PDB file of C-alpha atoms in Angstrom:
ATOM      1  CA  MET A  16       0.000   0.000   0.000  1.00  0.00           C
ATOM      2  CA  ARG A  17       2.906   2.317   0.818  1.00  0.00           C
ATOM      3  CA  THR A  18       4.359   1.896  -2.650  1.00  0.00           C
ATOM      4  CA  LEU A  19       1.034   2.576  -4.352  1.00  0.00           C
ATOM      5  CA  LEU A  20       0.522   5.758  -2.320  1.00  0.00           C
ATOM      6  CA  ASN A  21       4.080   6.859  -3.064  1.00  0.00           C
ATOM      7  CA  ILE A  22       3.586   6.362  -6.814  1.00  0.00           C
ATOM      8  CA  ILE A  23       0.342   8.354  -6.811  1.00  0.00           C
ATOM      9  CA  TRP A  24       1.999  10.978  -4.606  1.00  0.00           C
ATOM     10  CA  PHE A  25       4.989  11.222  -6.958  1.00  0.00           C
ATOM     11  CA  ILE A  26       2.737  11.934  -9.939  1.00  0.00           C
ATOM     12  CA  PHE A  27       0.396  14.474  -8.334  1.00  0.00           C
ATOM     13  CA  SER A  28       2.545  16.262  -5.750  1.00  0.00           C
ATOM     14  CA  GLY A  29       5.920  14.734  -5.003  1.00  0.00           C
ATOM     15  CA  LEU A  30       7.842  15.679  -8.111  1.00  0.00           C
ATOM     16  CA  TRP A  31       6.693  19.307  -8.023  1.00  0.00           C
ATOM     17  CA  LEU A  32       7.354  19.756  -4.334  1.00  0.00           C
ATOM     18  CA  ALA A  33      10.751  18.054  -4.545  1.00  0.00           C
ATOM     19  CA  LEU A  34      11.742  20.356  -7.410  1.00  0.00           C
ATOM     20  CA  GLY A  35      10.818  23.355  -5.223  1.00  0.00           C
ATOM     21  CA  TYR A  36      12.930  22.078  -2.343  1.00  0.00           C
ATOM     22  CA  TRP A  37      15.849  21.244  -4.626  1.00  0.00           C
ATOM     23  CA  ALA A  38      15.698  24.704  -6.228  1.00  0.00           C
ATOM     24  CA  ALA A  39      15.820  26.264  -2.755  1.00  0.00           C
ATOM     25  CA  GLY A  40      18.737  23.950  -1.906  1.00  0.00           C
ATOM     26  CA  ILE A  41      20.689  24.938  -5.009  1.00  0.00           C
ATOM     27  CA  ILE A  42      20.155  28.627  -4.301  1.00  0.00           C
ATOM     28  CA  ALA A  43      21.223  28.121  -0.681  1.00  0.00           C
ATOM     29  CA  CYS A  44      24.364  26.206  -1.713  1.00  0.00           C
ATOM     30  CA  ILE A  45      25.486  28.962  -4.081  1.00  0.00           C
ATOM     31  CA  PHE A  46      26.388  31.045  -1.043  1.00  0.00           C
ATOM     32  CA  ILE A  47      28.904  29.328   1.217  1.00  0.00           C
ATOM     33  CA  VAL A  48      27.321  30.558   4.445  1.00  0.00           C
ATOM     34  CA  THR A  49      23.909  29.042   3.657  1.00  0.00           C
ATOM     35  CA  ILE A  50      25.086  25.497   2.871  1.00  0.00           C
ATOM     36  CA  PRO A  51      23.393  24.048   6.024  1.00  0.00           C
ATOM     37  CA  TRP A  52      20.036  25.274   4.705  1.00  0.00           C
ATOM     38  CA  GLY A  53      20.838  23.798   1.315  1.00  0.00           C
ATOM     39  CA  ILE A  54      21.589  20.401   2.831  1.00  0.00           C
ATOM     40  CA  ALA A  55      18.368  20.514   4.861  1.00  0.00           C
ATOM     41  CA  SER A  56      16.436  21.501   1.748  1.00  0.00           C
ATOM     42  CA  PHE A  57      17.839  18.583  -0.263  1.00  0.00           C
ATOM     43  CA  ARG A  58      17.045  16.180   2.591  1.00  0.00           C
ATOM     44  CA  ILE A  59      13.449  17.376   2.850  1.00  0.00           C
ATOM     45  CA  GLY A  60      13.134  17.423  -0.943  1.00  0.00           C
ATOM     46  CA  ASN A  61      13.981  13.724  -1.003  1.00  0.00           C
ATOM     47  CA  TYR A  62      11.400  13.146   1.716  1.00  0.00           C
ATOM     48  CA  ALA A  63       8.782  15.146  -0.214  1.00  0.00           C
ATOM     49  CA  LEU A  64       9.477  13.012  -3.278  1.00  0.00           C
ATOM     50  CA  TRP A  65       8.626   9.698  -1.536  1.00  0.00           C
ATOM     51  CA  PRO A  66       7.101  10.346   1.942  1.00  0.00           C
ATOM     52  CA  PHE A  67       5.044   7.267   2.788  1.00  0.00           C
ATOM     53  CA  GLY A  68       6.899   4.859   5.035  1.00  0.00           C
ATOM     54  CA  ARG A  69       9.109   7.574   6.514  1.00  0.00           C
ATOM     55  CA  GLU A  70       8.725   9.935   9.460  1.00  0.00           C
ATOM     56  CA  VAL A  71      10.271  13.230  10.550  1.00  0.00           C
ATOM     57  CA  ILE A  72      11.704  13.230  14.057  1.00  0.00           C
ATOM     58  CA  GLU A  73      13.369  15.913  16.152  1.00  0.00           C
ATOM     59  CA  THR A  74      17.100  15.522  16.685  1.00  0.00           C
ATOM     60  CA  ARG A  75      18.759  16.592  19.873  1.00  0.00           C
ATOM     61  CA  PRO A  76      18.568  20.360  20.271  1.00  0.00           C
ATOM     62  CA  ALA A  77      21.507  22.219  18.801  1.00  0.00           C
ATOM     63  CA  GLY A  78      20.749  25.452  20.593  1.00  0.00           C
ATOM     64  CA  VAL A  79      20.531  29.036  19.491  1.00  0.00           C
ATOM     65  CA  ALA A  80      22.147  28.470  16.092  1.00  0.00           C
ATOM     66  CA  THR A  81      19.408  26.063  15.022  1.00  0.00           C
ATOM     67  CA  THR A  82      16.689  28.412  16.237  1.00  0.00           C
ATOM     68  CA  LEU A  83      18.180  31.403  14.415  1.00  0.00           C
ATOM     69  CA  GLY A  84      18.721  29.295  11.309  1.00  0.00           C
ATOM     70  CA  ASN A  85      15.089  28.180  11.348  1.00  0.00           C
ATOM     71  CA  ILE A  86      13.887  31.777  11.735  1.00  0.00           C
ATOM     72  CA  ILE A  87      15.957  32.875   8.738  1.00  0.00           C
ATOM     73  CA  TRP A  88      14.696  29.874   6.725  1.00  0.00           C
ATOM     74  CA  LEU A  89      11.100  30.658   7.699  1.00  0.00           C
ATOM     75  CA  ILE A  90      11.384  34.198   6.346  1.00  0.00           C
ATOM     76  CA  VAL A  91      13.354  33.416   3.182  1.00  0.00           C
ATOM     77  CA  ALA A  92      11.984  30.080   1.939  1.00  0.00           C
ATOM     78  CA  GLY A  93       9.795  28.336   4.502  1.00  0.00           C
ATOM     79  CA  VAL A  94       6.660  30.384   3.944  1.00  0.00           C
ATOM     80  CA  TRP A  95       6.809  29.854   0.170  1.00  0.00           C
ATOM     81  CA  LEU A  96       7.312  26.113   0.489  1.00  0.00           C
ATOM     82  CA  ALA A  97       4.453  25.880   3.005  1.00  0.00           C
ATOM     83  CA  ILE A  98       2.209  27.748   0.570  1.00  0.00           C
ATOM     84  CA  GLY A  99       3.216  25.191  -2.071  1.00  0.00           C
ATOM     85  CA  HIS A 100       2.096  22.402   0.256  1.00  0.00           C
ATOM     86  CA  VAL A 101      -1.262  24.051   0.882  1.00  0.00           C
ATOM     87  CA  VAL A 102      -1.842  24.734  -2.820  1.00  0.00           C
ATOM     88  CA  THR A 103      -1.019  21.159  -3.840  1.00  0.00           C
ATOM     89  CA  SER A 104      -3.093  19.663  -1.013  1.00  0.00           C
ATOM     90  CA  ILE A 105      -6.350  21.393  -1.976  1.00  0.00           C
ATOM     91  CA  PRO A 106      -6.938  19.439  -5.223  1.00  0.00           C
ATOM     92  CA  LEU A 107      -5.912  16.222  -3.485  1.00  0.00           C
ATOM     93  CA  PHE A 108      -8.593  16.628  -0.824  1.00  0.00           C
ATOM     94  CA  VAL A 109     -11.268  16.893  -3.537  1.00  0.00           C
ATOM     95  CA  SER A 110     -11.160  13.191  -4.432  1.00  0.00           C
ATOM     96  CA  ILE A 111     -11.617  10.377  -1.946  1.00  0.00           C
ATOM     97  CA  ILE A 112      -8.442   8.593  -3.019  1.00  0.00           C
ATOM     98  CA  GLY A 113      -6.491  11.831  -2.649  1.00  0.00           C
ATOM     99  CA  ILE A 114      -7.402  12.475   1.003  1.00  0.00           C
ATOM    100  CA  PRO A 115      -4.400  10.546   2.442  1.00  0.00           C
ATOM    101  CA  LEU A 116      -2.179  12.376  -0.035  1.00  0.00           C
ATOM    102  CA  GLY A 117      -3.593  15.743   0.975  1.00  0.00           C
ATOM    103  CA  TRP A 118      -3.095  14.866   4.620  1.00  0.00           C
ATOM    104  CA  ALA A 119       0.534  13.868   3.931  1.00  0.00           C
ATOM    105  CA  ASN A 120       0.986  17.236   2.251  1.00  0.00           C
ATOM    106  CA  ILE A 121      -0.332  19.043   5.325  1.00  0.00           C
ATOM    107  CA  LYS A 122       1.981  16.959   7.555  1.00  0.00           C
ATOM    108  CA  LEU A 123       4.961  18.295   5.576  1.00  0.00           C
ATOM    109  CA  ILE A 124       4.199  21.941   6.435  1.00  0.00           C
ATOM    110  CA  PRO A 125       5.924  22.012   9.874  1.00  0.00           C
ATOM    111  CA  VAL A 126       9.154  20.593   8.479  1.00  0.00           C
ATOM    112  CA  SER A 127       9.005  22.981   5.518  1.00  0.00           C
ATOM    113  CA  LEU A 128       8.783  25.910   7.940  1.00  0.00           C
ATOM    114  CA  MET A 129      11.518  24.774  10.362  1.00  0.00           C
ATOM    115  CA  PRO A 130      13.822  22.177   8.719  1.00  0.00           C
ATOM    116  CA  LEU A 131      16.915  22.464  10.892  1.00  0.00           C
ATOM    117  CA  GLY A 132      17.054  20.069  13.816  1.00  0.00           C
ATOM    118  CA  LYS A 133      14.947  17.425  12.072  1.00  0.00           C
ATOM    119  CA  GLN A 134      15.864  13.962  10.821  1.00  0.00           C
ATOM    120  CA  ILE A 135      13.993  11.677   8.421  1.00  0.00           C
ATOM    121  CA  VAL A 136      13.878   7.987   9.329  1.00  0.00           C
ATOM    122  CA  ASP A 137      12.066   4.902   8.075  1.00  0.00           C
ATOM    123  CA  SER A 138       8.816   4.249   9.914  1.00  0.00           C
ATOM    124  CA  ASP A 139       9.971   0.682  10.559  1.00  0.00           C
ATOM    125  CA  ARG A 140      12.963   1.954  12.546  1.00  0.00           C
ATOM    126  CA  LEU A 141      10.908   4.004  15.015  1.00  0.00           C
ATOM    127  CA  MET A 142      10.436   2.717  18.515  1.00  0.00           C
ATOM    128  CA  PRO A 143       6.902   1.364  19.166  1.00  0.00           C
ATOM    129  CA  GLY A 144       4.537   4.132  20.180  1.00  0.00           C
ATOM    130  CA  TYR A 145       6.853   6.930  19.005  1.00  0.00           C
ATOM    131  CA  ARG A 146       5.520   9.411  16.475  1.00  0.00           C
ATOM    132  CA  GLY A 147       7.610  11.969  14.676  1.00  0.00           C
ATOM    133  CA  ALA A 148       7.397  15.757  14.815  1.00  0.00           C
TER     134      ALA A 148
END
């Protein structure tokens, strides 16, 4: 079932969202100082390409640098990527088969707003009862 949802997701949302994240990652990597945001953008772009069967979890807190980095990301790219998630989720919610896809799109909004300090893991590797961020 995971594979089927991922294939449908890839066609209707995943490719377009991943391209947006990868474009933000390329722009961030052009400037040396913003490479951490570029790496986070590529990581989340890969997650947005094929999300079912994976979860986003919080890593150990890195302190003030992560918080400041997330605030800068929120202003520069996070809002635009979150808008992309909302826009692509609306048509998915219209059809019954698209409801889980629309919900997955909404679940990606928090990580699109604050990507630093997050890790993407396989759902099978999570401890029982643990849910991601």
